[in-house]
XYZ file of C-alpha atoms in Angstrom:
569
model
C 15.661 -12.975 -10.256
C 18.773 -11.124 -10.157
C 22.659 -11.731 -10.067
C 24.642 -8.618 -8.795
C 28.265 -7.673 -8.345
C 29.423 -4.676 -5.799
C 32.872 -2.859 -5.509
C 34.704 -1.109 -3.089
C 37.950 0.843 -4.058
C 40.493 2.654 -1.557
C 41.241 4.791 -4.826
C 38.613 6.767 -7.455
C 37.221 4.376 -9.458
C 38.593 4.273 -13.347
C 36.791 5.995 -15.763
C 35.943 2.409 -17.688
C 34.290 0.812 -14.320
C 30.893 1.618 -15.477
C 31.601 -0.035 -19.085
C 33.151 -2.870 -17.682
C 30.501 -3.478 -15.237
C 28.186 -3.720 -18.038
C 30.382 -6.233 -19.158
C 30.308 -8.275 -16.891
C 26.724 -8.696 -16.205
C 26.014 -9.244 -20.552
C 28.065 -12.064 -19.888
C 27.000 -13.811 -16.752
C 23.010 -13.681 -18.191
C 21.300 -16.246 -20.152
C 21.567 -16.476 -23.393
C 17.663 -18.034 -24.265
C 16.484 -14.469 -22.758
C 15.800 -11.122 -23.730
C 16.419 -9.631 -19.891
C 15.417 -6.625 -18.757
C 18.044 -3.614 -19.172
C 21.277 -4.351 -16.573
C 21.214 -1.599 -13.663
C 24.656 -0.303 -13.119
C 25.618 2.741 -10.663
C 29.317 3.979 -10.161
C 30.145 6.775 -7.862
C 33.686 7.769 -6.831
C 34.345 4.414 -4.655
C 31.428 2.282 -4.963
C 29.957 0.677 -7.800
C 27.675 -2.338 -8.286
C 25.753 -3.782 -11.624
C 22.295 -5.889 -11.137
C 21.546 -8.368 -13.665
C 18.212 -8.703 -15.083
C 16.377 -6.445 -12.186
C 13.112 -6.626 -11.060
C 10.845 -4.843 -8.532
C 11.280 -7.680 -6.110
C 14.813 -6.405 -5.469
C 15.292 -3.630 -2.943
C 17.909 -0.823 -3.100
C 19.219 2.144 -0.448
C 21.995 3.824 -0.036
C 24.297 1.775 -2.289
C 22.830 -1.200 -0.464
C 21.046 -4.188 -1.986
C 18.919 -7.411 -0.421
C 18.448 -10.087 -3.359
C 15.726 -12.448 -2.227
C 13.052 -11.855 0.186
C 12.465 -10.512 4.262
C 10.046 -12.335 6.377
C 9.750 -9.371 8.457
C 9.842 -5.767 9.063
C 13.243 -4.715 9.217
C 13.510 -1.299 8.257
C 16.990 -0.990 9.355
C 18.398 -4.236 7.081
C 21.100 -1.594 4.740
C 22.463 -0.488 8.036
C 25.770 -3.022 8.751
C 25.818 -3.835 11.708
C 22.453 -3.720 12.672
C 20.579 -7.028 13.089
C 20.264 -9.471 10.991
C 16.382 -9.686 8.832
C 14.762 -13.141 8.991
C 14.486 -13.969 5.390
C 16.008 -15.720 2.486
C 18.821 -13.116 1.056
C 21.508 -12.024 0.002
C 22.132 -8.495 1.650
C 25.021 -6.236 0.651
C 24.939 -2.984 2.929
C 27.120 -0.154 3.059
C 27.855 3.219 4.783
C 31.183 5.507 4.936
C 32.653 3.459 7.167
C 31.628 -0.140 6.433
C 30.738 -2.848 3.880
C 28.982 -5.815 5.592
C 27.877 -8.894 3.378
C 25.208 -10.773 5.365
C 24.284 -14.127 4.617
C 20.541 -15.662 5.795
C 20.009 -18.901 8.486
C 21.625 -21.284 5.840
C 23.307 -19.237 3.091
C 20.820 -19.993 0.502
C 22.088 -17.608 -1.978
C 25.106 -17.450 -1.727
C 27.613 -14.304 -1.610
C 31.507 -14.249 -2.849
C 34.188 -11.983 -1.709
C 37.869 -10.959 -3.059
C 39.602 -8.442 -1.561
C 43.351 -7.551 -2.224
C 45.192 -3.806 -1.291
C 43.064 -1.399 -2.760
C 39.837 -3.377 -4.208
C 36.803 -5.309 -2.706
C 34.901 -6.790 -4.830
C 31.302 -8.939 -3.269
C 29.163 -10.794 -5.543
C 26.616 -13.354 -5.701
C 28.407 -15.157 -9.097
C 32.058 -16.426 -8.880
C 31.848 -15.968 -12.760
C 31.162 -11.856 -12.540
C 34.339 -11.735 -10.214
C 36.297 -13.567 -12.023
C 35.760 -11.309 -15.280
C 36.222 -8.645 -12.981
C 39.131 -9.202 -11.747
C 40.881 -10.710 -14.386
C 43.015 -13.953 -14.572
C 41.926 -17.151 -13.090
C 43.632 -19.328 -10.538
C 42.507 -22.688 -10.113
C 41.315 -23.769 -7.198
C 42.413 -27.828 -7.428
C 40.872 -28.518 -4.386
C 37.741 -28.429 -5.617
C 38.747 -31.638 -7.558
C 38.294 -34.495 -5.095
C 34.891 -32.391 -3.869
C 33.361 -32.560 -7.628
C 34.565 -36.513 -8.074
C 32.605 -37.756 -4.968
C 29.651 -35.293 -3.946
C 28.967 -33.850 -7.358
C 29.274 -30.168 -5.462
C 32.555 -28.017 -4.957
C 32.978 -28.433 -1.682
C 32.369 -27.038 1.478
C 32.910 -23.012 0.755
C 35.332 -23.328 -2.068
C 34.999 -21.689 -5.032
C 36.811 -22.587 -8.488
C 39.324 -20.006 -7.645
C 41.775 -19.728 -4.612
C 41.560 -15.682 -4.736
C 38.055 -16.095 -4.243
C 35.872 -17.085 -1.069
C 32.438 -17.687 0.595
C 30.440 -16.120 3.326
C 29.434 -18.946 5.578
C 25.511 -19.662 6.858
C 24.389 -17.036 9.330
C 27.167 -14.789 9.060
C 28.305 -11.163 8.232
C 31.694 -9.930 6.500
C 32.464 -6.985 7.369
C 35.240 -4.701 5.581
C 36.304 -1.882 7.826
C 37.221 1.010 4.855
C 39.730 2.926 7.011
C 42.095 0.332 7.578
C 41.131 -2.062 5.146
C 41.011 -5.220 7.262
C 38.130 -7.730 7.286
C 36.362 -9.577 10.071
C 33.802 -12.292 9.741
C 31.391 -12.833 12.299
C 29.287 -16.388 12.484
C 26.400 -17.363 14.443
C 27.130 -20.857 15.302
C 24.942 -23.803 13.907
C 24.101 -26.008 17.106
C 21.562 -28.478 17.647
C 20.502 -28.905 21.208
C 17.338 -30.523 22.403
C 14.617 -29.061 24.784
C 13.646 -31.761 27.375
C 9.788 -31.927 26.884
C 6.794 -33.436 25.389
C 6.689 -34.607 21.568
C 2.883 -32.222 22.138
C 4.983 -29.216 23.467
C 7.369 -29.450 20.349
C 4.733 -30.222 17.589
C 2.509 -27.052 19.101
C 5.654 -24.666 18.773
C 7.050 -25.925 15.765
C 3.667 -25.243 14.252
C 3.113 -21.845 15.698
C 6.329 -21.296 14.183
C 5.459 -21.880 11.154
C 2.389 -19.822 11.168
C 3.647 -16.997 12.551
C 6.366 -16.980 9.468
C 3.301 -17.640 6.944
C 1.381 -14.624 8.538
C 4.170 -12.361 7.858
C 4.803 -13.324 4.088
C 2.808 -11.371 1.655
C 3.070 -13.069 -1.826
C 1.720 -11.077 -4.944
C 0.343 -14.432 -6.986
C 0.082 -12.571 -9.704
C 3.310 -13.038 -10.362
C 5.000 -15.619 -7.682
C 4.294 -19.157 -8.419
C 4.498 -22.457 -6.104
C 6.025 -25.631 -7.753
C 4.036 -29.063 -6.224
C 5.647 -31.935 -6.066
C 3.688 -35.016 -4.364
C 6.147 -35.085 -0.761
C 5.366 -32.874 1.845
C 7.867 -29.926 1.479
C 5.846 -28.088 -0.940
C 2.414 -29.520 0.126
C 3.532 -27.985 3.519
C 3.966 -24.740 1.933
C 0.446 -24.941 0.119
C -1.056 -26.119 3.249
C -0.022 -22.632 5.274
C -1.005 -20.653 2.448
C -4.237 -22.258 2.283
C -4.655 -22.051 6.326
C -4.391 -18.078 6.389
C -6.625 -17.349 2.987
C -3.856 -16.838 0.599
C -4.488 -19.269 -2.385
C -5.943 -16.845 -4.080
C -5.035 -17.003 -7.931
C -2.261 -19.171 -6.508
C -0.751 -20.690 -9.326
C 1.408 -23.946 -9.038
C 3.885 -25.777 -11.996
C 5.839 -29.284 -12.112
C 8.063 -30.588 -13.971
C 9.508 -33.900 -15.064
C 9.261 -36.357 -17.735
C 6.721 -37.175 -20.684
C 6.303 -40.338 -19.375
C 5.950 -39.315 -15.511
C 2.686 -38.103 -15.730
C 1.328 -41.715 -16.445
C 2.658 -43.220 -12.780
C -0.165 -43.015 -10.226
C 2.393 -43.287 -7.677
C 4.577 -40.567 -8.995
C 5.261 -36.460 -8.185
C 3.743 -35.752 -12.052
C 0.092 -37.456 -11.042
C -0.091 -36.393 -7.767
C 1.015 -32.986 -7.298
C -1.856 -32.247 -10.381
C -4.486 -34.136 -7.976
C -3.245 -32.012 -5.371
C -3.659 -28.536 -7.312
C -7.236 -30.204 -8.219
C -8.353 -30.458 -4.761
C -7.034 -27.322 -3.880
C -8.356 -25.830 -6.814
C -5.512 -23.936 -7.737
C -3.841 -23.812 -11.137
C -1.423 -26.098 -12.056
C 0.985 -26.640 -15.322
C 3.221 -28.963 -16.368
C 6.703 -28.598 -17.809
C 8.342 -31.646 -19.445
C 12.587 -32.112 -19.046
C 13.444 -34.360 -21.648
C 16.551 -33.753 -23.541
C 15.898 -30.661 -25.692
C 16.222 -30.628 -29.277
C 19.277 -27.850 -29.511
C 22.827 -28.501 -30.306
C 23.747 -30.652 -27.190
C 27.044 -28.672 -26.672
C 24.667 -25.557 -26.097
C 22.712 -27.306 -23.676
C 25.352 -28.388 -21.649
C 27.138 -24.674 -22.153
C 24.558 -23.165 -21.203
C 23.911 -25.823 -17.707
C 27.546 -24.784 -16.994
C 27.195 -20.800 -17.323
C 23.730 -20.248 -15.245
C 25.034 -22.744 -12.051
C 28.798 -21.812 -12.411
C 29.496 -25.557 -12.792
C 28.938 -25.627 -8.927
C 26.528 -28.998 -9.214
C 26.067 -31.486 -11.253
C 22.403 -31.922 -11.110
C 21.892 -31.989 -14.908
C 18.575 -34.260 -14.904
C 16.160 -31.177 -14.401
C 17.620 -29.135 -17.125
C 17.864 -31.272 -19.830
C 15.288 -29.141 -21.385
C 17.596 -26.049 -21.990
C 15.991 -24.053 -19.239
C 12.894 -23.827 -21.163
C 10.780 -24.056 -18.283
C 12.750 -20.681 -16.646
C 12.817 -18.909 -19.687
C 9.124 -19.911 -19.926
C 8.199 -18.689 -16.629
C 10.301 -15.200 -17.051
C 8.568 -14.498 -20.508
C 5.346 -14.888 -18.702
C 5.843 -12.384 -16.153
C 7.030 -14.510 -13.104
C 9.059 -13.083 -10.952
C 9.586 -15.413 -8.027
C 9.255 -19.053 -7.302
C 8.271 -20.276 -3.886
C 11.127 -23.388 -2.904
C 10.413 -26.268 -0.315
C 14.023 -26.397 0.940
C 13.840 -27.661 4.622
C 15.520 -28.721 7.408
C 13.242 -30.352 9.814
C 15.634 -33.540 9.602
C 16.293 -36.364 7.166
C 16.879 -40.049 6.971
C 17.675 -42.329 10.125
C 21.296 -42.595 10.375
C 22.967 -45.599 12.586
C 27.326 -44.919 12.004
C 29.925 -42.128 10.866
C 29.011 -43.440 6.881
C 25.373 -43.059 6.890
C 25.388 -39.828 8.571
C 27.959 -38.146 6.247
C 26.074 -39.787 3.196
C 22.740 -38.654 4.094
C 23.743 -34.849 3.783
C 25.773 -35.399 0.603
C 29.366 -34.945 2.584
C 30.933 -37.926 0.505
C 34.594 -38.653 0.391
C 36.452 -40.087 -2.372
C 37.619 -42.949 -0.077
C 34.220 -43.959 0.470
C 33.900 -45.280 -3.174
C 35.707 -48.768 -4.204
C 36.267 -47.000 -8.011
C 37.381 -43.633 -6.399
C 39.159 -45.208 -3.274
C 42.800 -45.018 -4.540
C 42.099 -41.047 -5.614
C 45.595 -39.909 -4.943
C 47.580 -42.672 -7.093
C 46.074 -40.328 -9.745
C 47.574 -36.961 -8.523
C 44.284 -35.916 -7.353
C 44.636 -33.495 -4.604
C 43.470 -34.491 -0.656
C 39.964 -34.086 0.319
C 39.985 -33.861 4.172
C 36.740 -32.664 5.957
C 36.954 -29.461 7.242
C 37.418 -29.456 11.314
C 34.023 -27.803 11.810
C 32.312 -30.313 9.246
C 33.399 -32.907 12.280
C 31.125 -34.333 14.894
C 31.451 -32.395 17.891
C 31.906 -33.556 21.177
C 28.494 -34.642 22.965
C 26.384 -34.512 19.560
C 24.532 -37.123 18.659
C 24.889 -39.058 15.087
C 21.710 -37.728 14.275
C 22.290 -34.333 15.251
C 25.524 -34.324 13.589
C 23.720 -35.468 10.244
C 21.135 -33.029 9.967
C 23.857 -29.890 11.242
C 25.732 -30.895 8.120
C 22.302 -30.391 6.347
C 22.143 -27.386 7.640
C 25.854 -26.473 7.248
C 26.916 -27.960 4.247
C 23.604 -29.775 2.487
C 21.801 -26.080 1.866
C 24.733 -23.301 1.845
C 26.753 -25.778 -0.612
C 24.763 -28.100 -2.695
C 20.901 -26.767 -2.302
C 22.234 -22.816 -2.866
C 23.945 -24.338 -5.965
C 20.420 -25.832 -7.251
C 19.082 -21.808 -6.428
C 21.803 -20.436 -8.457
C 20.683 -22.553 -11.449
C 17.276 -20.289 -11.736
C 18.221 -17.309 -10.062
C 18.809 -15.473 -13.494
C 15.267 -16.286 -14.281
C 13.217 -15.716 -11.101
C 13.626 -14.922 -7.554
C 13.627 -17.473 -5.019
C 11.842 -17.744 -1.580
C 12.456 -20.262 0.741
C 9.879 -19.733 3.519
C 10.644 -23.052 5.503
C 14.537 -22.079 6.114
C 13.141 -19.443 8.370
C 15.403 -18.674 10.913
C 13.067 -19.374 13.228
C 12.137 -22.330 11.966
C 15.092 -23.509 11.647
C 15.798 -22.458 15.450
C 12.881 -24.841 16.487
C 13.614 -27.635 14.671
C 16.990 -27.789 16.019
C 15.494 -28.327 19.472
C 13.752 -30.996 18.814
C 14.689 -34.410 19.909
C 16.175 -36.713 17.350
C 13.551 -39.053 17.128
C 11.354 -36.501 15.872
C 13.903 -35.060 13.154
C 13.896 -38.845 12.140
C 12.708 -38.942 8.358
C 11.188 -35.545 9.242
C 8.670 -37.316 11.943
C 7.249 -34.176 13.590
C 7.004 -31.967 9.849
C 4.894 -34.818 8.048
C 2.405 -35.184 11.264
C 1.826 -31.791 10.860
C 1.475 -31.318 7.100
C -0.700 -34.748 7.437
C -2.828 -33.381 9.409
C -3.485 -30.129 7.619
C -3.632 -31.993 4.245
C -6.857 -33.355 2.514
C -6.597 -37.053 1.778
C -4.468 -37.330 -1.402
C -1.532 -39.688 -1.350
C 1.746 -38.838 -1.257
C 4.355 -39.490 -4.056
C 6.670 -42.266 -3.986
C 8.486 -41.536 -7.195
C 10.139 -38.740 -8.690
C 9.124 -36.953 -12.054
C 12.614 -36.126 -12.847
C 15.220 -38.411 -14.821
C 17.085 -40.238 -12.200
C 20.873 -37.932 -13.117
C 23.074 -41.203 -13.696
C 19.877 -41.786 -16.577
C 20.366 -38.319 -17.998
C 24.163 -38.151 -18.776
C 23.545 -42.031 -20.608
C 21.993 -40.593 -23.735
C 24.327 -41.358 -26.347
C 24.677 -37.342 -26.977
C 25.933 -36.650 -23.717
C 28.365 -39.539 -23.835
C 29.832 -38.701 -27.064
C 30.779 -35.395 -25.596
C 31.934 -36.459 -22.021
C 33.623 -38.743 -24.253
C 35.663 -36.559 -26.327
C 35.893 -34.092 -23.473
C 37.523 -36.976 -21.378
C 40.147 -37.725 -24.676
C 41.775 -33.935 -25.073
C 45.115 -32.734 -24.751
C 43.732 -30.542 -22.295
C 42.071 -33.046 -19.571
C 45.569 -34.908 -19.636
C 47.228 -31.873 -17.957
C 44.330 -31.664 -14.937
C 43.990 -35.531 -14.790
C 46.344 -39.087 -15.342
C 45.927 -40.844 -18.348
C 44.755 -43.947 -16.218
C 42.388 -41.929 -14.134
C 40.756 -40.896 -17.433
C 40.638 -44.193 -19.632
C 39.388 -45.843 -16.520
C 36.421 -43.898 -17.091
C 36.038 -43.571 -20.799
C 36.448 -47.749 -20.897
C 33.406 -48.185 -17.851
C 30.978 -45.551 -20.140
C 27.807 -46.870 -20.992
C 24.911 -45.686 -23.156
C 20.918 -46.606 -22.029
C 18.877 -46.904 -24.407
C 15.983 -43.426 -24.767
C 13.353 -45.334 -23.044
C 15.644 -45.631 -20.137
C 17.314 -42.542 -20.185
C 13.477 -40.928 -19.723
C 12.521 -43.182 -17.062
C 12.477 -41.567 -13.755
C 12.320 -44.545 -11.496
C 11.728 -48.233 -13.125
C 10.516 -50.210 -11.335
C 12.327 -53.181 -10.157
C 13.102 -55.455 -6.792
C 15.520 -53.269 -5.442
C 12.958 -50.289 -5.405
C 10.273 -52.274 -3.956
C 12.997 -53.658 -1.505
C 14.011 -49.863 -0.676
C 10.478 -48.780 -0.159
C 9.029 -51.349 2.164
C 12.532 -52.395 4.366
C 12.788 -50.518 7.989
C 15.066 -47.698 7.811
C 17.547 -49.574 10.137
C 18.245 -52.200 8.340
C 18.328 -50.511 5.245
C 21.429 -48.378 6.939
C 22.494 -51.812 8.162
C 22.838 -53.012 4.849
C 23.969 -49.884 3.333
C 27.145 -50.048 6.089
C 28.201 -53.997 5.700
C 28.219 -53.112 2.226
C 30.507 -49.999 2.369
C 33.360 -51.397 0.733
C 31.010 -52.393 -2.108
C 29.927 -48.521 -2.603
C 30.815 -46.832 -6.186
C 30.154 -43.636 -8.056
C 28.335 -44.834 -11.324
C 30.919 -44.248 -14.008
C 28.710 -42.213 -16.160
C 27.967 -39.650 -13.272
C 31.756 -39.796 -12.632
C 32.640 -39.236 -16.346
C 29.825 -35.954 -16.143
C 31.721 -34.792 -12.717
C 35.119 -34.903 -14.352
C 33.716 -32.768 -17.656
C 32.436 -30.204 -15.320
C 36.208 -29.797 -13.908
C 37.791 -29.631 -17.318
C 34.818 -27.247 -18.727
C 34.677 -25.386 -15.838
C 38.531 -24.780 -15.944
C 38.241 -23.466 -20.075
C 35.381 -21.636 -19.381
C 37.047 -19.630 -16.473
C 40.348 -19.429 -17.970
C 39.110 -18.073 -21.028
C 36.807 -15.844 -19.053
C 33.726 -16.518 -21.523
């Protein structure tokens, strides 16, 4: 539940460093908390401040590991030494080394600047930023934000300022100052047997990784939703005896909880039959100052997503769960495969890696001066990998370290986050398997069915859908008026900009709290084969467009983003 930044000088440290570091972290926490005290240490050439500590993080020798191990690994502050299985950040140092070592899938992610005589690591561009001083930037982001909703693959909203890829270390070598990143390679290869040989070590897997996690439920907490991620999860825990005063929470809409069908009604049937506790957090739009809301959306995720349908509430649900002693959540981020995918579109869409020239409103980008988005070379399908395996690397390449570690970052000033399914092991096994079982996550739901007592499983979200949430007629007024500065005509064209003010549209409330409606198109998408869904979905590429209030959202983030970072709030 912490947010740190680390230093590294050539030279003594100034005499302010300790001051400033305090600084920095009073203005990268929350402002709806009272956190607990900042922990900053400064010696002669290493310093590092902790945000909002708790006992969950672990600290030696001017090293830290934010998050959690899923083994023994006594040696995990030593760099070079091997990396932990786990869900981390790690940050390890000796005399001669700094190494910043990222888990399977980068699911926190770490930031790095480094110029002659100054290293700075952290796991907030933000804290950097104030750092460091000054702010340049990054317009390539631009194109990124406009068509996935995410900055893009490793970017950061400054050029000075980068990211440590999945699996990997970065290692600064403190005598001559150079620095080397190392990366385990992401590769999906199948093992030539038996769907019974894959679903018997896939599941030993698993339970092997659930034997070695020891939650304290006093004060870790599983949200349920009704899909099999987190019913997985439950399942294990259940399996080896340790639902003990296991306490689960969901959250959505008011109105959710009335839909038999939906995450809201089952996942409290499912804590029911478990008989485990289970609350219920609502995310309608709060009642505070809408510009606070939206401030405060912006300053916990760094403006790195723009998944604003789940916090709608203010963060009242995190602020809720840190007052009450929580300390960790337990997440159902996976990657035992997703949708079917049948061409280069639908298995680029699936994983969120979405161009600009995919979208008939965004298709003619650059007429507007917004920069080229290309597709980094190792975002490409390789040579002699499958559609399919392609699809679900990018899920595991740029899905989770980009877009899911963004969702993390959202919380992680609130609680700690485990992610006990991106297991490097797990993950390992499930990129063996053949692609028929990675298919709408074939093999994972056969197992989790078969662990699972007979309740259904969810067909609807609790959540607003996110085009929904930014149509309330507050959020428009201040994309709006965002969209209409001085200052959003010198990062985008006039045209680009009344293009989208003139397509804005405001739902009515009922609406704008519906998570799903129901209508033909649903029922359509729920009972038509996957295939021809994707065959559909790829005649009709040309016909593909952003919704223009998401788009009008996306482009506020940019121009916030680029005030809030500029101004160094």
């Amino acid at each position: 539940m912490a947010k740190t930044i680390w230093i590294c000088s050539r030279k003594e440290l100034p005499r302010d460093t300790e001051h400033k570091m305090h600084s920095v972290c009073d203005k990268i926490t929350p402002d709806n908390i009272t956190p607990i005290p900042h922990k900053v240490v400064t010696n002669t050439n290493v310093a590092y401040g902790i945000t909002n500590p708790q006992d969950t993080l672990i600290i030696k020798d001017n090293s830290l590991m934010l998050g959690m191990l899923f083994e023994e690994a006594d040696n995990w502050h030593i760099p070079g030494e091997k990396h932990p299985d786990g869900s981390y950040a790690i940050i390890r140092n000796n005399d001669d080394f700094c190494e910043l070592v990222t888990d399977a899938v980068a699911s926190r992610t770490i930031w790095y600047y480094k110029n002659d005589d100054l290293f700075v690591a952290s796991t907030s561009q933000r804290a950097i930023i104030l750092f460091i001083g000054g702010f340049d930037f990054n317009q390539r982001v631009i194109p990124w934000m406009l068509a996935t909703g995410c900055i893009g693959p490793q970017y950061s909203w400054d050029k000075r300022i980068n990211m440590v890829p999945p699996d990997s270390a970065v290692i600064l070598n403190k005598h001559d100052w150079s620095i080397q990143t190392k990366q385990n390679p992401i590769v999906f290869e199948e093992v030539k047997k038996d769907n019974k040989f894959h679903e018997e070590k896939l599941k030993q897997t698993m339970e092997s990784t659930f034997n070695s996690i020891d939650f304290n439920f006093s004060d870790w907490v599983l949200p349920l939703s009704g899909g099999y991620d987190s019913r997985g999860i439950l399942c294990f825990l259940k399996q080896k005896g340790k639902t003990d005063n296991l306490k689960t929470v969901t959250w959505g809409l008011k109105s959710s909880l009335k839909q038999r069908k939906n995450d809201a009604y089952i996942a409290k049937k499912l804590a029911d039959t478990f008989n485990v506790s289970h609350q219920y957090f609502y995310t309608n739009l709060s009642d505070e100052p809408t510009e606070k809301i939206l401030h405060r959306f912006l300053i916990n995720g760094e403006g790195r997503l723009d998944n604003f349908a789940a916090y709608m509430d203010g963060f009242y649900i995190w602020k809720a769960l840190f007052e009450s002693g929580v300390k960790g959540i337990i997440r159902g981020d996976e990657g035992f495969g997703g949708k079917e995918v049948s061409s280069t579109l639908t298995a680029r869409l699936y994983p969120g890696l979405g161009l600009c020239s995919d979208y008939s409103n965004l298709k003619e980008y650059r007429k507007y001066n917004i920069p080229e988005q290309d597709i980094p070379d190792d975002l490409l399908q390789r040579e002699n990998e499958s559609l399919k395996q392609w699809a679900d690397r990018l899920n595991h390449e740029f899905h989770q370290p980009v877009s899911l570690a963004a969702l993390s970052d959202l919380k992680l000033s609130y609680v700690e986050i485990a992610n006990p399914l991106l297991s490097k092991k797990i993950l390992l096994q499930a990129r063996k398997l053949p692609d028929h079982l990675r298919n709408n996550k074939t093999l994972y739901k056969k197992i989790v069915k078969s662990m699972s007592p007979k309740v259904p499983f969810a067909t609807r979200h609790a959540e607003a859908l996110l085009p929904n949430s930014v149509k309330q007629k507050r959020i428009v007024d201040l994309i709006k008026k965002e969209l209409e500065s001085d200052f959003a005509k010198e990062i985008f064209s006039k045209e680009f900009l009344n293009q989208i003010i003139k397509n804005l549209k405001i739902a009515d409330d009922q609406k704008s709290n519906e998570a799903k409606p129901f209508s033909i198109k649903l029922l359509l998408k729920q009972i038509l084969p996957v295939s021809i869904k994707n065959y559909l979905k790829d005649r009709a590429s040309s016909k593909l467009s952003i919704d223009y209030n998401l788009l009008g959202f996306r482009t506020f983030i940019v121009l916030k983003m680029n005030k809030l970072l500029k101004e160094q709030i």
